mmCIF file of C-alpha atoms in Angstrom:
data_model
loop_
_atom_site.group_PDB
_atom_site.id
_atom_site.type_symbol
_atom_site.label_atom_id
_atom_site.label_comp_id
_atom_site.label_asym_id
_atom_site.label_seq_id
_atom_site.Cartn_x
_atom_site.Cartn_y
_atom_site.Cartn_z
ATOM 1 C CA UNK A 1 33.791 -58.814 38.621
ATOM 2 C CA UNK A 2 30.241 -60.025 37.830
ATOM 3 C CA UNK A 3 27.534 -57.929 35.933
ATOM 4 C CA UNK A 4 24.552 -57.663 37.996
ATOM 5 C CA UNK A 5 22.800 -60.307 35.829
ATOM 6 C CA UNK A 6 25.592 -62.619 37.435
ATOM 7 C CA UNK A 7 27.042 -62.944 33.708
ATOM 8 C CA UNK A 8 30.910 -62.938 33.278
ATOM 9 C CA UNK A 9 32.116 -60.847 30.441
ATOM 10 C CA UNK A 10 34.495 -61.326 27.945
ATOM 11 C CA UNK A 11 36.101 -58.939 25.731
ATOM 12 C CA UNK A 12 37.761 -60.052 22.409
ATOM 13 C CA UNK A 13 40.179 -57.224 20.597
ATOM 14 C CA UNK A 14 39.897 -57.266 16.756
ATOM 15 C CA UNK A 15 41.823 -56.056 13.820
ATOM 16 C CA UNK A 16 41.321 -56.441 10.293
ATOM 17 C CA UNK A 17 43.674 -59.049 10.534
ATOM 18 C CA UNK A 18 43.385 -63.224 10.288
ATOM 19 C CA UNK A 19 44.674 -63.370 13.556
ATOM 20 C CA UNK A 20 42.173 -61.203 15.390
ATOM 21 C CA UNK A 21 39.358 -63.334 13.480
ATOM 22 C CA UNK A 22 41.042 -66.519 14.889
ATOM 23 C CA UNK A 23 41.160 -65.004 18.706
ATOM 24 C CA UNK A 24 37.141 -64.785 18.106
ATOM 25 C CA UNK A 25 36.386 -67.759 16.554
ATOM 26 C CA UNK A 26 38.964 -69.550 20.104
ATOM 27 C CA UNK A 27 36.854 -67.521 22.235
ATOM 28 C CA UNK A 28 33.400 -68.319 21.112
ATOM 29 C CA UNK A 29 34.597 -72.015 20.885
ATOM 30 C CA UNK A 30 36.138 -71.849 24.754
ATOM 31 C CA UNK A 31 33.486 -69.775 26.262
ATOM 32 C CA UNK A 32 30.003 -70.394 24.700
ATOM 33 C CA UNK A 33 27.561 -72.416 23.999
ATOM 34 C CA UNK A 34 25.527 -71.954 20.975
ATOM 35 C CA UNK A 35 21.860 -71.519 21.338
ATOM 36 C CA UNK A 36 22.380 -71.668 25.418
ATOM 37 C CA UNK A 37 19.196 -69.793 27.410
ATOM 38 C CA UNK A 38 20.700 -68.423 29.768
ATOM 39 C CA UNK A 39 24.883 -67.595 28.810
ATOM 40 C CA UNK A 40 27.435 -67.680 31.316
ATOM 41 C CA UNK A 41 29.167 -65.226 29.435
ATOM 42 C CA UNK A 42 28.700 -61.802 27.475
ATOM 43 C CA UNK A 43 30.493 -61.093 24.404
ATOM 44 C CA UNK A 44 31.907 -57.559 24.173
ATOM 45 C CA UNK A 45 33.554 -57.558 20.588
ATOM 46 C CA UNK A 46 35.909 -54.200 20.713
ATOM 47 C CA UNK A 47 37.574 -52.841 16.921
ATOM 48 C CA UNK A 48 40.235 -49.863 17.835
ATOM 49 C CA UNK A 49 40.432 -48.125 14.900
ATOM 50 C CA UNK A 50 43.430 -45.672 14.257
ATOM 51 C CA UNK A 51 43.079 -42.053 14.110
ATOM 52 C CA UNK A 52 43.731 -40.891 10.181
ATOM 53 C CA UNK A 53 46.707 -38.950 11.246
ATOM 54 C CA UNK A 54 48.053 -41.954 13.344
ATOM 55 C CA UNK A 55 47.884 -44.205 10.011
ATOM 56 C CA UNK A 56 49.770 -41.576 8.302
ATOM 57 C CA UNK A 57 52.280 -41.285 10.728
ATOM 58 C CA UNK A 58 54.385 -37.271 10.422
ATOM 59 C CA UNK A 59 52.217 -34.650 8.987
ATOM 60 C CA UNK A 60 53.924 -33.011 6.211
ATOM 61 C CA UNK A 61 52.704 -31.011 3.202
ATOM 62 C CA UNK A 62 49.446 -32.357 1.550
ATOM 63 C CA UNK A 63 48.321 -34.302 4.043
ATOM 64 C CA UNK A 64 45.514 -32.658 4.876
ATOM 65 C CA UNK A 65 44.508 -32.886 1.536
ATOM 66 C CA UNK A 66 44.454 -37.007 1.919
ATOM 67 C CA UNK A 67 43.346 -37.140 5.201
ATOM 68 C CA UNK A 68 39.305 -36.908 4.477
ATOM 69 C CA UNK A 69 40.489 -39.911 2.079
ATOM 70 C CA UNK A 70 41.980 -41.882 4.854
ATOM 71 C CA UNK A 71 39.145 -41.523 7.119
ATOM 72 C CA UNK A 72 36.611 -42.666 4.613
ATOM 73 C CA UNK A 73 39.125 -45.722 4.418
ATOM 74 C CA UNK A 74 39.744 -46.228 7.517
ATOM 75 C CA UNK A 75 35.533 -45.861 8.490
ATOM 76 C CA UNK A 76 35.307 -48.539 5.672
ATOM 77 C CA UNK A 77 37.723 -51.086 6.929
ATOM 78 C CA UNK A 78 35.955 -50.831 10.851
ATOM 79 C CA UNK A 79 32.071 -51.613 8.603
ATOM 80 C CA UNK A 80 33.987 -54.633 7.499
ATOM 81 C CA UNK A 81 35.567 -55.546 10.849
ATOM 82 C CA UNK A 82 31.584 -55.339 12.246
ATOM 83 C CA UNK A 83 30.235 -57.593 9.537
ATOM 84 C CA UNK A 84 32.830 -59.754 9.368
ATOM 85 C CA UNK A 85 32.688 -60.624 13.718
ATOM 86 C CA UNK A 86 28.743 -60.546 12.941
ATOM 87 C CA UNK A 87 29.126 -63.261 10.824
ATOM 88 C CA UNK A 88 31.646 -65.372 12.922
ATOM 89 C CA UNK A 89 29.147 -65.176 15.937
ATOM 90 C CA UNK A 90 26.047 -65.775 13.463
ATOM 91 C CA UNK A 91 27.961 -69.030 11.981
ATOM 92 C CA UNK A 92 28.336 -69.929 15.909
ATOM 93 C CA UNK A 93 25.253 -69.241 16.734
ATOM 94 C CA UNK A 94 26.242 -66.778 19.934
ATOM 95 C CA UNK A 95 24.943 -63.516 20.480
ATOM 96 C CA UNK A 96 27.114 -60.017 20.814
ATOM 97 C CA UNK A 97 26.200 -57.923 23.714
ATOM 98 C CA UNK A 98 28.280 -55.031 22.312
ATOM 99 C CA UNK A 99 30.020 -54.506 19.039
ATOM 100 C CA UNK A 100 32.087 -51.533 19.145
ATOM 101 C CA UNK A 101 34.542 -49.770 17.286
ATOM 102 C CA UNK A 102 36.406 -46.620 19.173
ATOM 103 C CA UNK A 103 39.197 -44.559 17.895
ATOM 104 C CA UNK A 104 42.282 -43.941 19.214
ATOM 105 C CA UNK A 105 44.928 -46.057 20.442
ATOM 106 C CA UNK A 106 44.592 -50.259 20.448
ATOM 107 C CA UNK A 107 46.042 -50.293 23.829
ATOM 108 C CA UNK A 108 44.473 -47.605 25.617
ATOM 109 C CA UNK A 109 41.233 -49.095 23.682
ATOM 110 C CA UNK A 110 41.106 -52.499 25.196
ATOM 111 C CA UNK A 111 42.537 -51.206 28.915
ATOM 112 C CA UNK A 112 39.659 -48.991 28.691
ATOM 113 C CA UNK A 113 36.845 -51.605 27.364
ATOM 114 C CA UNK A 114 38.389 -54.622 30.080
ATOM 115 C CA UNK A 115 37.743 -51.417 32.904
ATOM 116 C CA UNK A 116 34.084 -50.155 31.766
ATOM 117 C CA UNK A 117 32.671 -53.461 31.247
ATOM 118 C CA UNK A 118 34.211 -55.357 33.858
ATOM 119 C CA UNK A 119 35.563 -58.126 32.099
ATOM 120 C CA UNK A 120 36.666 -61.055 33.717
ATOM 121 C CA UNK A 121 39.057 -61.952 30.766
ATOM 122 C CA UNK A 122 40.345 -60.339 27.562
ATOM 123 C CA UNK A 123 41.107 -62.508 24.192
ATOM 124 C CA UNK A 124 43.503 -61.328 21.877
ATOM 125 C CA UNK A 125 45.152 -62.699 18.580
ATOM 126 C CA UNK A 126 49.061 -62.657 18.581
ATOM 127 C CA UNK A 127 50.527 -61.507 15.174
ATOM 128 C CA UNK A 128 53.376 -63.123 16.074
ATOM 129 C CA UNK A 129 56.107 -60.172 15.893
ATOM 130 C CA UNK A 130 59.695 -60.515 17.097
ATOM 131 C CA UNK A 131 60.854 -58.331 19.558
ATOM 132 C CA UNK A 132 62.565 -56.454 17.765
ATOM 133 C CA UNK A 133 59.122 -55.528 16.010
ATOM 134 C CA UNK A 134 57.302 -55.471 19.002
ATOM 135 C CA UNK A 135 59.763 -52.756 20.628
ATOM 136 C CA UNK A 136 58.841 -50.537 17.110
ATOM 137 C CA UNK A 137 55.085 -51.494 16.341
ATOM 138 C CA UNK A 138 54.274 -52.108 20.076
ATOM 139 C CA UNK A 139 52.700 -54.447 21.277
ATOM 140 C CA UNK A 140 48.848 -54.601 22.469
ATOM 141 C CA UNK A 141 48.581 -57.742 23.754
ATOM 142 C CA UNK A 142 52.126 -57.450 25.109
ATOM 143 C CA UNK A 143 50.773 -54.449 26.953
ATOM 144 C CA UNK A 144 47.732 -55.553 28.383
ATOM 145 C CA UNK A 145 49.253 -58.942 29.841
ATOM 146 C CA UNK A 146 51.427 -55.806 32.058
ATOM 147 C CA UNK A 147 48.161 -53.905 32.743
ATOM 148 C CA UNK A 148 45.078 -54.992 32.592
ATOM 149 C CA UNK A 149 43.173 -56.194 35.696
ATOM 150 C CA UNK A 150 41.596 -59.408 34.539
ATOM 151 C CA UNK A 151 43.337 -62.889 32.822
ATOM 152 C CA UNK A 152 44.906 -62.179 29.370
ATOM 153 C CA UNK A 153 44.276 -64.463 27.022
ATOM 154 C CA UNK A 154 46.406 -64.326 23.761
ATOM 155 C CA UNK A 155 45.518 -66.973 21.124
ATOM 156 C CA UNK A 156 47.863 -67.727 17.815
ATOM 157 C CA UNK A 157 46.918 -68.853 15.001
ATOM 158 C CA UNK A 158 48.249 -72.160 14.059
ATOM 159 C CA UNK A 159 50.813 -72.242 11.334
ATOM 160 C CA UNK A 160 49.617 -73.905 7.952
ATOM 161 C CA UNK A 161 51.164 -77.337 7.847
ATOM 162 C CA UNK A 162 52.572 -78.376 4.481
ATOM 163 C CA UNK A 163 51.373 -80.740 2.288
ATOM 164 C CA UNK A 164 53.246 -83.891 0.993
ATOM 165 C CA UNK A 165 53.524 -81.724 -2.238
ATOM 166 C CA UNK A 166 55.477 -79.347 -0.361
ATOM 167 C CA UNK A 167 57.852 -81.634 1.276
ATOM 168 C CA UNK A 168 59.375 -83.150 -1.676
#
């Protein structure tokens, strides 16, 4: 599963969402070194971002009249994911082989990415749905631990602890 410059890649799924910025941060911390030479790994950073009519869900009357709108959104929000994983990997000092952001479906996104670059492992964050939620929202990271053909990694974010103020 090695690159021909013997370098192991990992992938690492983002969303606009703290969770997906946590999976990064894990990753970088578990997998690189900062300022190393010569990295064991390459960092493939990989933002699906929804079609405008899969945001919207049914098309109906007027929608095509809000769907230019949604796109410009949607383009807006995946400029933001970039920055914002630039910045992680700047503050942590580790270079990005490949920032990408590809429309279409999360799952069929990531299966994809894990399969062109040869990944040896794929990080995601876990939004920490129920099942019942998972069975209607779907699950990417469910669905790549059943598919993919590398290791799965699926990191969740810690839950705040309270304070003493909030125990009392």
């Amino acid at each position: 599963m090695a690159s021909g410059s013997d370098q192991r890649v990992v992938v690492v799924g983002v969303d606009d969402s703290a969770h997906s910025y946590h999976a990064l941060e894990t990753a970088l911390d578990l997998f690189f070194i900062p300022f190393k030479a010569n990295p064991q790994f390459k960092l493939v950073v990989v933002h699906g971002r929804p079609t405008a009519t899969s945001f919207l869900g049914v098309a109906g009357p007027g929608t095509v009249d809000i769907i230019p709108m949604v796109e410009q959104d949607l383009n807006k929000t995946a400029e933001l994911v970039k920055k914002k994983c630039s910045e992680v990997c700047s503050a942590k000092s580790v270079e990005i082989s490949s920032l990408e952001v590809i429309e279409g479906d999360p799952r069929n996104i990531m299966l994809e990415a894990v399969e062109r670059h040869h990944a040896c492992v794929i990080v995601l964050g876990s939004h920490g749905y129920g099942a019942v939620k998972r069975v209607f929202l779907g699950s990417v990271s469910d669905y790549l631990a059943h598919h993919a053909h590398c290791s799965v990694m699926i990191v969740k974010k810690p839950k705040a602890k309270p304070t003493s103020t909030e125990t009392h």
